[in-house]
Structure formats: structure tokens, C-alpha cells
XYZ file of C-alpha atoms in Angstrom:
263
model
C 9.037 3.749 17.765
C 7.162 6.797 16.608
C 5.436 9.631 18.478
C 2.438 7.484 19.463
C 2.577 7.467 23.275
C 0.370 4.410 23.759
C 2.661 2.183 21.657
C 5.708 3.425 23.528
C 4.131 2.629 26.899
C 3.067 -0.833 25.712
C 6.606 -1.571 24.540
C 8.153 -0.359 27.799
C 5.787 -1.680 30.460
C 3.931 -4.619 28.903
C 6.577 -6.124 26.626
C 9.409 -4.910 28.889
C 11.533 -3.676 26.017
C 14.525 -1.911 27.550
C 16.063 -0.348 24.459
C 13.544 1.986 22.807
C 14.649 4.246 19.975
C 12.631 7.269 18.943
C 12.765 10.162 16.532
C 13.956 13.602 17.556
C 11.682 15.492 15.192
C 12.708 18.989 16.238
C 15.778 18.762 14.033
C 13.429 18.630 11.039
C 12.023 22.046 11.798
C 8.663 20.575 12.786
C 7.231 22.055 15.958
C 5.968 18.767 17.379
C 5.824 17.952 21.047
C 6.938 14.364 21.285
C 5.113 13.034 24.361
C 6.891 9.684 24.035
C 10.416 11.047 24.219
C 10.782 10.755 28.008
C 10.378 6.976 27.672
C 13.051 6.578 24.969
C 16.394 5.115 25.942
C 17.917 6.860 22.940
C 16.778 9.405 20.352
C 17.865 9.725 16.746
C 18.108 12.991 14.868
C 16.155 12.813 11.623
C 17.064 15.234 8.877
C 14.289 16.684 6.751
C 13.411 14.478 3.784
C 13.741 16.001 0.315
C 10.006 15.525 -0.255
C 8.302 15.623 3.124
C 8.226 13.724 6.364
C 5.748 10.944 6.993
C 5.501 7.974 9.305
C 7.088 5.399 7.031
C 10.074 7.662 6.429
C 10.555 8.055 10.175
C 10.609 4.302 10.681
C 13.033 3.749 7.820
C 15.378 6.502 8.994
C 15.374 5.094 12.520
C 16.146 1.593 11.275
C 18.977 2.911 9.121
C 20.454 4.747 12.081
C 20.702 1.418 13.915
C 21.579 -0.902 11.040
C 24.140 0.409 8.536
C 22.887 0.661 4.963
C 23.804 2.754 1.942
C 20.321 4.029 1.083
C 18.378 6.432 3.279
C 15.207 6.727 1.238
C 14.197 3.347 -0.194
C 13.264 0.406 2.079
C 15.329 -2.751 1.842
C 13.649 -5.923 0.636
C 14.743 -9.526 0.611
C 16.740 -10.536 -2.452
C 14.950 -13.863 -2.332
C 11.682 -14.096 -4.208
C 9.729 -17.081 -5.373
C 6.796 -17.792 -7.623
C 5.123 -21.181 -7.731
C 5.495 -23.160 -10.949
C 1.772 -22.902 -11.634
C 1.627 -19.121 -11.129
C 4.838 -18.539 -13.070
C 3.305 -20.294 -16.078
C 0.276 -18.011 -15.780
C 2.561 -14.978 -15.830
C 4.384 -16.220 -18.923
C 1.099 -16.540 -20.812
C -0.065 -13.008 -20.010
C -0.373 -10.274 -22.611
C 2.099 -7.497 -23.268
C 0.978 -5.117 -20.501
C 0.545 -6.522 -16.990
C -1.560 -4.567 -14.494
C -1.935 -5.908 -10.960
C -4.959 -4.750 -8.956
C -5.474 -5.119 -5.204
C -9.081 -4.329 -4.376
C -9.127 -4.887 -0.612
C -6.855 -4.105 2.319
C -6.666 -5.762 5.704
C -9.549 -3.630 7.034
C -13.154 -4.058 5.900
C -13.457 -0.348 5.057
C -10.598 -0.471 2.535
C -12.389 -2.242 -0.264
C -13.466 -1.346 -3.786
C -17.030 -2.017 -4.882
C -17.605 -4.735 -7.488
C -19.228 -2.354 -9.988
C -16.378 0.120 -9.456
C -13.844 -2.583 -10.372
C -15.831 -3.598 -13.457
C -16.025 -0.009 -14.684
C -12.298 0.511 -14.094
C -11.073 -2.561 -15.996
C -13.595 -1.961 -18.797
C -12.246 1.543 -19.351
C -8.651 0.309 -19.322
C -9.434 -2.556 -21.684
C -11.094 -0.220 -24.197
C -7.948 1.900 -24.385
C -5.333 -0.833 -24.020
C -6.580 -4.047 -25.596
C -3.350 -5.934 -24.945
C -3.638 -5.960 -21.146
C -3.664 -8.734 -18.569
C -5.306 -7.953 -15.230
C -3.771 -9.792 -12.268
C -5.914 -9.496 -9.147
C -4.027 -9.990 -5.901
C -4.817 -9.950 -2.189
C -5.243 -12.299 0.745
C -9.018 -12.276 1.189
C -10.966 -15.409 0.181
C -14.265 -13.509 -0.190
C -12.532 -11.060 -2.502
C -11.252 -14.006 -4.542
C -14.857 -15.152 -5.022
C -15.874 -11.635 -6.103
C -13.071 -11.445 -8.666
C -14.029 -14.872 -9.979
C -17.542 -13.557 -10.633
C -16.102 -10.585 -12.526
C -13.852 -12.933 -14.496
C -16.866 -14.965 -15.577
C -18.743 -11.821 -16.615
C -15.819 -10.527 -18.691
C -14.765 -13.693 -20.465
C -13.276 -11.641 -23.317
C -10.702 -10.038 -20.978
C -7.497 -11.630 -19.760
C -8.221 -11.735 -16.008
C -6.001 -13.789 -13.713
C -7.362 -14.279 -10.202
C -4.459 -14.652 -7.755
C -6.397 -13.536 -4.666
C -5.557 -15.754 -1.664
C -3.070 -17.654 -3.833
C 0.214 -15.818 -3.250
C 2.750 -15.679 -0.444
C 4.723 -12.547 0.449
C 7.724 -13.878 -1.447
C 5.533 -14.449 -4.487
C 4.292 -10.855 -4.254
C 7.911 -9.695 -4.347
C 8.380 -11.632 -7.582
C 5.061 -10.461 -9.012
C 5.587 -6.751 -8.366
C 8.977 -6.979 -10.058
C 7.335 -8.278 -13.234
C 4.353 -5.979 -13.794
C 4.007 -2.611 -15.485
C 1.582 -1.052 -12.996
C -0.030 -1.680 -9.620
C -3.439 -0.196 -8.777
C -4.276 -0.718 -5.128
C -5.993 0.496 -2.007
C -3.681 1.381 0.882
C -2.345 -1.990 2.041
C 0.861 -3.995 2.459
C 1.429 -4.829 -1.213
C 1.901 -1.103 -1.885
C 5.088 -1.119 0.194
C 6.376 -4.287 -1.466
C 5.839 -2.673 -4.877
C 7.446 0.542 -3.629
C 10.576 -1.334 -2.597
C 10.724 -2.757 -6.129
C 10.210 0.755 -7.583
C 7.120 -0.509 -9.418
C 4.883 2.252 -10.862
C 1.814 2.395 -8.621
C -1.484 4.226 -8.286
C -2.703 4.024 -4.693
C -6.206 4.967 -3.553
C -6.259 6.352 -0.026
C -9.431 6.483 2.027
C -9.378 5.896 5.773
C -5.674 6.741 5.965
C -3.920 9.853 4.706
C -1.014 9.452 2.252
C 1.384 11.372 4.497
C 0.859 8.727 7.202
C 1.500 5.586 5.158
C 2.783 6.523 1.724
C 4.934 3.901 0.020
C 8.444 5.283 -0.434
C 8.585 5.236 -4.208
C 8.953 8.170 -6.611
C 6.952 6.129 -9.141
C 3.920 6.146 -6.826
C 0.885 8.350 -7.468
C -1.376 8.820 -4.440
C -5.036 9.732 -4.933
C -6.805 11.011 -1.828
C -10.141 12.796 -1.475
C -10.201 14.148 2.053
C -13.623 14.235 3.692
C -14.840 15.878 6.909
C -14.318 12.543 8.672
C -10.887 11.852 7.148
C -8.611 10.261 8.111
C -10.591 7.817 10.231
C -8.190 4.866 10.398
C -7.528 5.244 14.136
C -11.201 5.900 14.907
C -12.166 2.717 13.117
C -9.441 0.510 14.571
C -9.106 1.830 18.130
C -12.477 3.440 18.879
C -14.402 0.772 16.931
C -16.404 3.369 15.010
C -17.874 1.541 12.019
C -17.969 3.250 8.642
C -21.071 2.242 6.688
C -20.377 4.492 3.723
C -16.674 4.968 2.778
C -17.242 8.086 0.700
C -13.489 8.769 0.776
C -12.941 5.865 -1.642
C -16.200 6.284 -3.545
C -15.368 9.916 -4.346
C -12.256 8.899 -6.308
C -13.471 8.879 -9.890
C -12.549 6.272 -12.483
C -11.545 9.117 -14.812
C -8.999 10.406 -12.306
C -7.431 6.975 -12.009
C -7.444 6.583 -15.786
C -5.680 9.906 -16.373
C -2.823 8.682 -14.196
C -2.819 5.264 -15.864
C -2.242 6.991 -19.211
C 0.641 8.990 -17.727
C 2.361 5.770 -16.704
C 1.569 3.415 -19.586
C 2.023 5.971 -22.372
């Protein structure tokens, strides 16, 4: 568990979980009042991370305090990965540089505009003409959008894998690409576990809350007056009609970081 009191109470009284572990954050030097701690059956001292503390690190440290493992900074991932015969053939036929792009997360407000995507891949293609773009994600509507872009840019090598991959296939895919560009979503953490170079665009969530644990990850975040709004959107049902947090991230800023990685 983390310091979120509501989740602790749900685990204890609704799901009747008797053994609840939580983080003793005071040992990190952070002056945080952990309102959940009185409901923990056991607390775990968490030493200060060599970069900084964030939610994902807390979870990983807690898990590693319960289950023995040699690595205290990188998440563990299944050694088993699989790619369908059809998709594997597509990957073999790709060009020299493989860039995977995830344009939409699980929430409706974590999505990149169609014109934004077109401008991004056009700029990359002008600089690196030996690139294959592999679009990934689980959303069927997004798959249709990418198919439209693919038809518009027939001269580019665009492979539309949206709604066509399993989690195990994503493990395989992120092991075999040169760069991932993504909004904040689950594939970021799969790529992080594979140490895949990544550029992640944060909008409704702040990087320190959900950053993939990967020293090859570059987080781009333009904090607004309403940021971060992830909890407001999900819990309070406040609808964002204009995600300026994502829109304010310029293509040029992404491209500067792409050059750092690919060069």
C-alpha cells in the first residue's frame, strides 16, 4: 500500500485483507504524515533513492522487502515474451531504426491529437529517413486514427499495431526497438523494465507520481495551474475539455530529445 488512506481502508474493511504492508517514509527524511499507518499490520523502512522518491519506487521497494530479489531499483519482468508469427514478420521487414509510439493512455484525457502525431512523425522522417514507426496501444478508435495517418503518409514506413498486441508481445516489442515515444501509460513501465530508451509526455499526472524506473527515460512535463489533475478526473469526475498540459509540449522539444537518443 501507499499513503492513500482511502485505498488502505478499502483493503482492510471491504476486501478484508489482514496483512497490509506500508511505507515508513520518515526514514527518508521526508516530513510526511502517513494517515494510513495506523491501519498497517507492518511497516517497511524505505531508504532514500539515489534520484528521488516517487510512488512507483515506493511500491517496488515494498515488494522487494517482502520478496527477496537482488535489484532494488529496476522492476522485475517476466522472462517469457511472445510475438505472433504475423507481427514478428512485420518487425523483421522494418527499416534500420525502429520507433514505437503510443498515442493514447487508458484515460480519454491522455491522448495526442491527430495533427500533432502527423507533425511529429513528419519531422522525424525528414531527419531520419530510415525509420519505421510502430504505433501501439489497446484502443480500437486509436487504431482507426493511425490507419488514416498511414494512408495519408504512404511514403513512410508506418506499422499499425494498435489493438493487435498482448502484454507479452509488448515485452518482446519494447526489447527490439530503439526508442519509445508515449503518453503516460502502462507500456512505459514495460519499456522501463527492458531499459528501452523512452520519451514520455506527462499531462494529467506528474512524473514524480508515476515515472517509469529507467535511467534511459526522459520525462517531459509542462505543469499548468490545474496540474496534476489525474485524481480530479478519475475520482471527482471533473472532465477536461482542453488538455493544455499535453498541447503545450512542443514538437521541437520532443525532437531535441529524440536527437540526443538516436545520435
